[in-house]
């Protein structure tokens, strides 16, 4: 999820594209008013249910938007721009790139998590209790192969063959690392 600053920076950068200084000053004044109003509504605990928004988050976003509009205005004055140029705003470009990278990282992590969940859904986990004789035999085979008994059982399960009549068998094999 984006922070209030991320939301503000993205929205201001897109909205400011091509605006001149008087238009930016007007939007800056509007942001100052919205910042005060949203802070007051958050303090009162007013609901923004028609927008489905958390009052405190909305107030934080307006604080960040007000600060970002000030930064854009100051940049334009310092650079002598007649209109805001997002491609010339190195700080804005850096922040936008950071957001893209964080988004890509989050999407990759989410995708990996989903893949793990799909694999886990297909896995079978079980607890197996063997009597003494098969247990000793399994431990001996595992010991000779340098494996844990569970690893030998997993290899055994991977080689199961089910015939047409439903009988289950495992062809002879040697457990390997």
Coordinates of C-alpha atoms in Angstrom, one line a residue, residues 152-163 167-175:
X152 CA 13.2 -42.3 1.8
X153 CA 9.4 -42.4 2.2
X154 CA 9.0 -39.4 -0.1
X155 CA 11.1 -41.1 -2.8
X156 CA 9.1 -44.3 -2.3
X157 CA 5.8 -42.3 -2.8
X158 CA 7.2 -40.6 -5.9
X159 CA 7.6 -44.0 -7.5
X160 CA 4.2 -45.4 -6.8
X161 CA 2.5 -47.1 -9.7
X162 CA -1.2 -47.8 -9.8
X163 CA -2.3 -50.5 -12.2
X167 CA -3.3 -52.4 -7.2
X168 CA -0.5 -50.2 -5.9
X169 CA 3.2 -51.2 -6.3
X170 CA 6.6 -49.6 -6.3
X171 CA 9.3 -50.9 -8.7
X172 CA 12.7 -51.7 -7.1
X173 CA 14.9 -48.6 -6.6
X174 CA 17.8 -47.4 -4.6
X175 CA 17.2 -44.2 -2.5

